[in-house]
Short mmCIF file of C-alpha atoms in Angstrom, two decimals:
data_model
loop_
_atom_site.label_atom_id
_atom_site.label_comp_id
_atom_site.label_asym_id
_atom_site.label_seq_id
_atom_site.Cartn_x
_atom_site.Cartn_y
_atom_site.Cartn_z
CA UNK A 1 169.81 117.09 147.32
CA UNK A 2 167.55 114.54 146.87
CA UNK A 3 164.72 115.59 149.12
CA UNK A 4 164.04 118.84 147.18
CA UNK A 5 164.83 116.92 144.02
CA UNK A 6 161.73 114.97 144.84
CA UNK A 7 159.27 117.49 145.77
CA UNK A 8 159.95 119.73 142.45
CA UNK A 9 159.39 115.83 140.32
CA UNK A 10 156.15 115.36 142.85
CA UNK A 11 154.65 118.72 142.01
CA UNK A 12 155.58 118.23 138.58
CA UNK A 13 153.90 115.31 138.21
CA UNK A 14 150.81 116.29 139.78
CA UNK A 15 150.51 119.38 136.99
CA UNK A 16 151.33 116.58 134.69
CA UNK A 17 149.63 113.90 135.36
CA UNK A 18 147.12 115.12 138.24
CA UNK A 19 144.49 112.12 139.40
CA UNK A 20 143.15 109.91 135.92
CA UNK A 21 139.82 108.15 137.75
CA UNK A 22 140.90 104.61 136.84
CA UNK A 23 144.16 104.71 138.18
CA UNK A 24 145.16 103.40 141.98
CA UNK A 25 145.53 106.14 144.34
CA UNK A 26 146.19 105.47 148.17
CA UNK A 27 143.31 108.32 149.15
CA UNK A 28 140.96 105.67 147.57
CA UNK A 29 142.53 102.87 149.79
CA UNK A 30 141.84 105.54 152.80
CA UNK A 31 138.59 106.33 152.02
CA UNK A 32 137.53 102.48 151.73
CA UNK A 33 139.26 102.36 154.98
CA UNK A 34 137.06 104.89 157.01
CA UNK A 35 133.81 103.08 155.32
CA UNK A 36 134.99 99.70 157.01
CA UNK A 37 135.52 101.10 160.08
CA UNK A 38 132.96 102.84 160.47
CA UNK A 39 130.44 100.37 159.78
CA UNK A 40 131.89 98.41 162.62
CA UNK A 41 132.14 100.91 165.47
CA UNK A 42 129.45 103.26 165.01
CA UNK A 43 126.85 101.22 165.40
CA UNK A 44 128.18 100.31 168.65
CA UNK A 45 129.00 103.84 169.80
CA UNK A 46 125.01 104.33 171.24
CA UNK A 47 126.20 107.18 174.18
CA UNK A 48 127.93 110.68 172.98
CA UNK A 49 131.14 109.74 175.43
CA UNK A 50 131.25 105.92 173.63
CA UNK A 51 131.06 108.13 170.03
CA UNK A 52 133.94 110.18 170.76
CA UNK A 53 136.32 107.51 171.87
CA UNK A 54 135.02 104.96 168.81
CA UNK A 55 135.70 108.23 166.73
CA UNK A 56 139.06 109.02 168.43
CA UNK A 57 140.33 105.12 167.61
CA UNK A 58 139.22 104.78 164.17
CA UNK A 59 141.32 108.54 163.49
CA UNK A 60 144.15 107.04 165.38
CA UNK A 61 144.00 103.85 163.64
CA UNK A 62 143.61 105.36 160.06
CA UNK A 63 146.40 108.05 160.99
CA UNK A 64 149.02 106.00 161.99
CA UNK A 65 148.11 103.22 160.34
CA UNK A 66 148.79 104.78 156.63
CA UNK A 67 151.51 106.86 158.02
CA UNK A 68 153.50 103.77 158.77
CA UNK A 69 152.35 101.76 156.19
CA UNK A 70 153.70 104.41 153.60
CA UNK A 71 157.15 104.48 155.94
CA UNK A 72 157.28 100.94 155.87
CA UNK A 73 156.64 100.02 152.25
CA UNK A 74 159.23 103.01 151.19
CA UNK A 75 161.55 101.02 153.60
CA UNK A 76 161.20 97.52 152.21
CA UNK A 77 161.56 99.28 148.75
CA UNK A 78 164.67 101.03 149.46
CA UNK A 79 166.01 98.12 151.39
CA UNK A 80 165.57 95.66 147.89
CA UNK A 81 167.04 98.84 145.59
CA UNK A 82 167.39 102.11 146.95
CA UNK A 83 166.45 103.71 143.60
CA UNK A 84 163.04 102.09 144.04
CA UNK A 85 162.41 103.04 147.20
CA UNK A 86 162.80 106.89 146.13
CA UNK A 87 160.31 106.07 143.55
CA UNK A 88 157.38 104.47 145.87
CA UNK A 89 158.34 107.65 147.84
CA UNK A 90 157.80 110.36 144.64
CA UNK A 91 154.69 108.71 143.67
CA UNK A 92 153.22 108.95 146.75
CA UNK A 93 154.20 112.52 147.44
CA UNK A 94 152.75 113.23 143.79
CA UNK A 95 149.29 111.88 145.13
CA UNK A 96 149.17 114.03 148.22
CA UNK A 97 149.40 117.30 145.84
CA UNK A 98 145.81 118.36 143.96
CA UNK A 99 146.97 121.60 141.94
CA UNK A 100 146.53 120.44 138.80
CA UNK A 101 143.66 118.41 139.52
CA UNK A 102 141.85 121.65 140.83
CA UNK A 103 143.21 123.72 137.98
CA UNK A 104 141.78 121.37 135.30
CA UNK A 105 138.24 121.09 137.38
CA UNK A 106 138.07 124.94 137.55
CA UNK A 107 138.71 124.52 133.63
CA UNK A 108 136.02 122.14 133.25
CA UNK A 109 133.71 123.93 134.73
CA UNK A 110 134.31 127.42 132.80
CA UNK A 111 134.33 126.00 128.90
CA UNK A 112 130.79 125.40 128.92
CA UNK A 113 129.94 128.22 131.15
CA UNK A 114 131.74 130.43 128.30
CA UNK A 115 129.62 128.97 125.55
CA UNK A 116 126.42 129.94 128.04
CA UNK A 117 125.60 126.16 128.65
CA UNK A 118 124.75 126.54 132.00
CA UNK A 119 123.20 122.67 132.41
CA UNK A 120 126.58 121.41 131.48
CA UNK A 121 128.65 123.73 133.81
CA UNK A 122 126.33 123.21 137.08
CA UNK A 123 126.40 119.63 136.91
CA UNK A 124 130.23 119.54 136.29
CA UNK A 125 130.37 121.94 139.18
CA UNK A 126 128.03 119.72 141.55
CA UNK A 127 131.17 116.96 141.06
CA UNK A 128 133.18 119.42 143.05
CA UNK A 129 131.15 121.68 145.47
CA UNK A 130 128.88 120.44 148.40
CA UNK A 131 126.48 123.43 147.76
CA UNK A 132 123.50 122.75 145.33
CA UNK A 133 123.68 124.01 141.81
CA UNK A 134 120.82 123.49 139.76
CA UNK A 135 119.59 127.02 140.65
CA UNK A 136 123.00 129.16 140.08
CA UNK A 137 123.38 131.64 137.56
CA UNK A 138 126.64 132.53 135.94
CA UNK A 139 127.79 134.63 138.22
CA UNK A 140 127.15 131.94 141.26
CA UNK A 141 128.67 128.99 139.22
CA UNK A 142 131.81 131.03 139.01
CA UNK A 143 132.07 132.43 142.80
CA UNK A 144 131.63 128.82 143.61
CA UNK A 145 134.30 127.71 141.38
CA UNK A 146 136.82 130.13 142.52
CA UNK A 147 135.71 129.27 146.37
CA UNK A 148 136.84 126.08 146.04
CA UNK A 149 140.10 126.80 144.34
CA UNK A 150 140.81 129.02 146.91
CA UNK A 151 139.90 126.82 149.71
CA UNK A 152 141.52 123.93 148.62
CA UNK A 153 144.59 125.60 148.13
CA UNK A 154 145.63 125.01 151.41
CA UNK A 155 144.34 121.06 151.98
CA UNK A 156 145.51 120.18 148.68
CA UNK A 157 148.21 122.18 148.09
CA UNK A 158 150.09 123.52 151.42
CA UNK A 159 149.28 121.95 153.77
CA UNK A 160 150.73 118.61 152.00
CA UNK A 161 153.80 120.59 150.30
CA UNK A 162 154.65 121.42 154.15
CA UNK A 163 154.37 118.54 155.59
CA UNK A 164 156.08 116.51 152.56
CA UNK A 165 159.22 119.04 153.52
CA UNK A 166 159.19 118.84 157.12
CA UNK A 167 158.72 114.75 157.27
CA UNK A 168 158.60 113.13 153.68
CA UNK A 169 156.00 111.49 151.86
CA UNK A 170 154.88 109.40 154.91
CA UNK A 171 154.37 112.42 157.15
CA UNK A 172 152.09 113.73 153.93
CA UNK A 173 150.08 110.49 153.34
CA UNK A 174 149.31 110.73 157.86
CA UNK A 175 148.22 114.51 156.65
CA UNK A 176 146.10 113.61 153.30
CA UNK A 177 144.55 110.61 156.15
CA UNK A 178 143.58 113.20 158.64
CA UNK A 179 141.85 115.35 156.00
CA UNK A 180 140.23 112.92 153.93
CA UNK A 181 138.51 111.62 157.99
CA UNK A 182 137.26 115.44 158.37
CA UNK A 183 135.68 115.12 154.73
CA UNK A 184 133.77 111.80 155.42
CA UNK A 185 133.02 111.98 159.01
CA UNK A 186 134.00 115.39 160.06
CA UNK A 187 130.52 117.00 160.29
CA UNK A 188 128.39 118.89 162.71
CA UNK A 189 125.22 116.42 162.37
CA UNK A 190 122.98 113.58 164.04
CA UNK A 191 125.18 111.09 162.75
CA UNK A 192 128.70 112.86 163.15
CA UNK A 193 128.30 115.28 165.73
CA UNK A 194 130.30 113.41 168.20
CA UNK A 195 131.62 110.11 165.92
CA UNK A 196 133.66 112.93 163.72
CA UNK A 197 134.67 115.17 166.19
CA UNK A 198 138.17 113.99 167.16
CA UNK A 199 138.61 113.65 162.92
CA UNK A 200 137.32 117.60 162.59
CA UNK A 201 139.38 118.81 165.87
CA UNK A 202 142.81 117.21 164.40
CA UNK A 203 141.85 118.41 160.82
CA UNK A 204 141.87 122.08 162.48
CA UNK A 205 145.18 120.95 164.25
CA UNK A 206 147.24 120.09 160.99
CA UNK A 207 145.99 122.94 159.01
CA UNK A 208 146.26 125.95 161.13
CA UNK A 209 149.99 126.72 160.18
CA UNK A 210 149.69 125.67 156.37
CA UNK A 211 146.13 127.67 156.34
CA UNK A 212 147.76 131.40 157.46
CA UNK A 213 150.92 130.47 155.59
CA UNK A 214 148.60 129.49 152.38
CA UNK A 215 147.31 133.45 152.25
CA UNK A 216 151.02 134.78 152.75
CA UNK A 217 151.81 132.59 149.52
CA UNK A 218 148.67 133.67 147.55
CA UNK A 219 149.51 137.23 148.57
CA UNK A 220 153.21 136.81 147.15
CA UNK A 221 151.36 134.55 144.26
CA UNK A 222 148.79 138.24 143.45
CA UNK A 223 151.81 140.38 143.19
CA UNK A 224 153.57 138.15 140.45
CA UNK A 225 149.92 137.81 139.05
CA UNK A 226 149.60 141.57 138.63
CA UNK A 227 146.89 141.02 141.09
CA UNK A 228 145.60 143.03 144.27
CA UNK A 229 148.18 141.79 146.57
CA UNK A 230 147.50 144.90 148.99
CA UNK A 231 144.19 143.56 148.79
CA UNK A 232 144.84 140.14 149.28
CA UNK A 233 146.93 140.94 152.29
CA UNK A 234 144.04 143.29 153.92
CA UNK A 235 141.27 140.92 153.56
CA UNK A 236 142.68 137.72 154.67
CA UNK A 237 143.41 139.83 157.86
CA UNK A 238 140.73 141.30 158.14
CA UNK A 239 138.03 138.49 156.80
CA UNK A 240 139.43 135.31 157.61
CA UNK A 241 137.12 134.75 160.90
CA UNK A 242 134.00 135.09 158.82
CA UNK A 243 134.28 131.58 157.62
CA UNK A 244 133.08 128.91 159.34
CA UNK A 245 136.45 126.80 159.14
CA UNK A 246 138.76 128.41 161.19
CA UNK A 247 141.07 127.34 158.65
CA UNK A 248 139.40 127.74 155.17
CA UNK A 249 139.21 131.61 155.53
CA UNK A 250 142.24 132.45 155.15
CA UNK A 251 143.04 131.31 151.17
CA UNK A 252 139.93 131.99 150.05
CA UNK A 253 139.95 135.49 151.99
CA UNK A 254 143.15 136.33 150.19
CA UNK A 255 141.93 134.84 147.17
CA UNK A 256 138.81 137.41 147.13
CA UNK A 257 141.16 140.36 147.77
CA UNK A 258 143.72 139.62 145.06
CA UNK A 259 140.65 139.19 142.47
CA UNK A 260 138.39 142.26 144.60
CA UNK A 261 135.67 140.18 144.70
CA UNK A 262 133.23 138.88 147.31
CA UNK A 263 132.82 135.21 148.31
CA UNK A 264 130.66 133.15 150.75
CA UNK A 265 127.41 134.22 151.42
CA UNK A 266 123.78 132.85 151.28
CA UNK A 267 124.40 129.40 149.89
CA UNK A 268 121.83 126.07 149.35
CA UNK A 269 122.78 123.01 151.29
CA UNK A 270 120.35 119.61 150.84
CA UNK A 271 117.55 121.83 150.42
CA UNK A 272 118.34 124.15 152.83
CA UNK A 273 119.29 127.42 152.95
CA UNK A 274 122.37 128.46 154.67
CA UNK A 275 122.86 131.85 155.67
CA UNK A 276 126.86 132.69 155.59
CA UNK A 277 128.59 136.39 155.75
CA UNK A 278 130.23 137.77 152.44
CA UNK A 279 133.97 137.71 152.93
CA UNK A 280 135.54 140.84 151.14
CA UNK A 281 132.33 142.26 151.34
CA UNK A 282 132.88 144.92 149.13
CA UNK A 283 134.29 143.37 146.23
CA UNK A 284 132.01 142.83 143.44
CA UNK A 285 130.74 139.82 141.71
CA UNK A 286 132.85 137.40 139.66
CA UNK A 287 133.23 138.48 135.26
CA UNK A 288 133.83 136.06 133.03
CA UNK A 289 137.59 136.51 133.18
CA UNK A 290 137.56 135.60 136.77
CA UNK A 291 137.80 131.97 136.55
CA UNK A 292 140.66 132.04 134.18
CA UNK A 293 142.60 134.74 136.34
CA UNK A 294 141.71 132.39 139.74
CA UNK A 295 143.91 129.59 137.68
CA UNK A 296 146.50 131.81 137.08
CA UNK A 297 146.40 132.83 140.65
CA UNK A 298 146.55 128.89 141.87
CA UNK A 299 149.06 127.93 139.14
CA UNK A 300 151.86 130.72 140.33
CA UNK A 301 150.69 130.24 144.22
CA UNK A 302 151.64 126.37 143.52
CA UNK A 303 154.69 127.13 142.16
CA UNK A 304 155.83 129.57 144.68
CA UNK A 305 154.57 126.89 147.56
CA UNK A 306 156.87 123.93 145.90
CA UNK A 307 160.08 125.92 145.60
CA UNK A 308 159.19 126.81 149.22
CA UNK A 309 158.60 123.54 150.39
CA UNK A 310 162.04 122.54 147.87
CA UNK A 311 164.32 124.93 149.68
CA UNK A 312 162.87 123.90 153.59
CA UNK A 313 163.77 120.40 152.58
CA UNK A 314 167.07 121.47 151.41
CA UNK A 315 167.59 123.98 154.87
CA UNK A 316 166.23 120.99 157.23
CA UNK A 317 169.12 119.41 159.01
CA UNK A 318 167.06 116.06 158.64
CA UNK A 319 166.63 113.58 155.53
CA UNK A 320 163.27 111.44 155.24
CA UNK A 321 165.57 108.17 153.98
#
């Protein structure tokens, strides 16, 4: 029983505790990782072909390297006093989970939006959206909150709760690797375009079964919600392909349908603007109630996805220790 035992503590703790900025968290120690490497192979990688490889081996490297580093230390841990070992192990399952985290940022964001300080509310939102916000109104600032609750509900929430059941917490620190290399070098530019490529290819690669089985659990998640779950169901089917990740649309498509609203479209990135279909285009625009009813959506969606990932660590005829 201990497996299951430590995924309920690890989701636990992340609606607990979530991530305080000044305390050590290994996605830090990844990031700083990438920056290293970078600077020392891509400005050697001058040809496309050279790119790709020097952005293959730094994924690799980063990949494996934290996977077995997190294997290893729970190891040495366990080896010293088994107790600790299960410990190092909880804390870093606890740091691969971002529920709480992106309930409390949706939070953030929607106080001062209810008091009609919109200033306040578009510069908390720039801390956690990539699209510019100094020019949203209400109604914008809380689409693009409920966008990126929905998104992230699969990178941050199950996509690590699967892989956390089906290999441990060192199988869900290789994961949290791979998608924190598709959010720093993963991108379709100048620099990127062929560095990142491996990173974004194996990002699509990890998340394509926690992505469609994200929208089953959101669906499930609407129905407990007193939400559109018919809805939910019918427009992450039928919507899903109009985002550009062929991953992303799925959550956020049955997040849409659950609330009957419309996400995506027309959207300012760096200065430019970046024409993107609606998904659930007929839904309307997001109310003030919105925002609160997308947290109540991701709270019981979390849940549902850690008793999942519980009882598949229970069921698996493997242990991780």
């Amino acid at each position: 029983m201990i497996e299951p035992l430590l995924v309920l503590l690890a989701c636990a703790l992340d609606w607990a505790i979530g991530d305080p900025p000044r305390w050590p968290h290994f996605v830090r120690l990844v990031g700083f990782s990438i920056q290293r490497l970078e600077r020392r192979l891509l400005p050697r990688a001058g040809r496309p072909a050279a790119a790709l490889w020097a952005g293959a081996a730094l994924t690799w490297c980063v990949v494996l390297g934290f996977g077995a580093l997190s294997w290893l230390i729970m190891a040495g841990a366990a080896w010293l006093w088994p107790p600790l070992g299960w410990a190092v192990g909880l804390v870093l399952a606890f740091q691969c989970q971002a529920a709480g985290q992106l309930w409390r940022e949706a939070g953030r964001v929607e106080t001062p939006l209810a008091r009609g300080d919109l200033a306040l509310a578009r510069q908390r939102l720039s801390m956690i959206v990539g699209r510019e916000t100094r020019n949203l109104d209400a109604a914008g600032i809380r689409r693009a909150v409920i966008e990126t609750v929905a998104e992230n509900f699969n990178d941050g929430v199950a996509a690590p709760l699967l892989y956390l059941a089906l290999g441990g917490p060192a199988l869900a620190v290789a994961y949290k690797a791979v998608n924190t290399l598709d959010s720093m070098i993963g991108y379709k530019n100048e620099k990127y375009g062929y560095f990142g490529r491996f990173a974004a290819r194996l990002d699509d690669v990890a998340g394509f079964a926690p992505a469609r089985l994200s929208a089953l659990v959101i669906v499930a998640a609407a129905r407990l919600c007193g939400l559109e779950a018919a809805g939910a169901w019918r427009a992450a089917r039928d919507c899903h392909a109009d985002h550009a990740s062929p991953n992303s649309g799925w959550p956020e498509a049955a997040a849409a349908g659950a609330l009957d609203l419309r996400m995506g479209g027309p959207n300012v990135y760096g200065g430019r603007l970046v024409e993107k279909p609606w998904i659930n285009p007929h839904g309307r625009d997001p109310l003030a109630a919105d925002v609160a009813a997308a947290r109540r959506l991701l709270a019981t969606a979390s849940l549902l996805g850690g008793l999942l990932a519980a009882g598949a660590a229970w069921l698996l005829p493997w242990g991780w220790f």
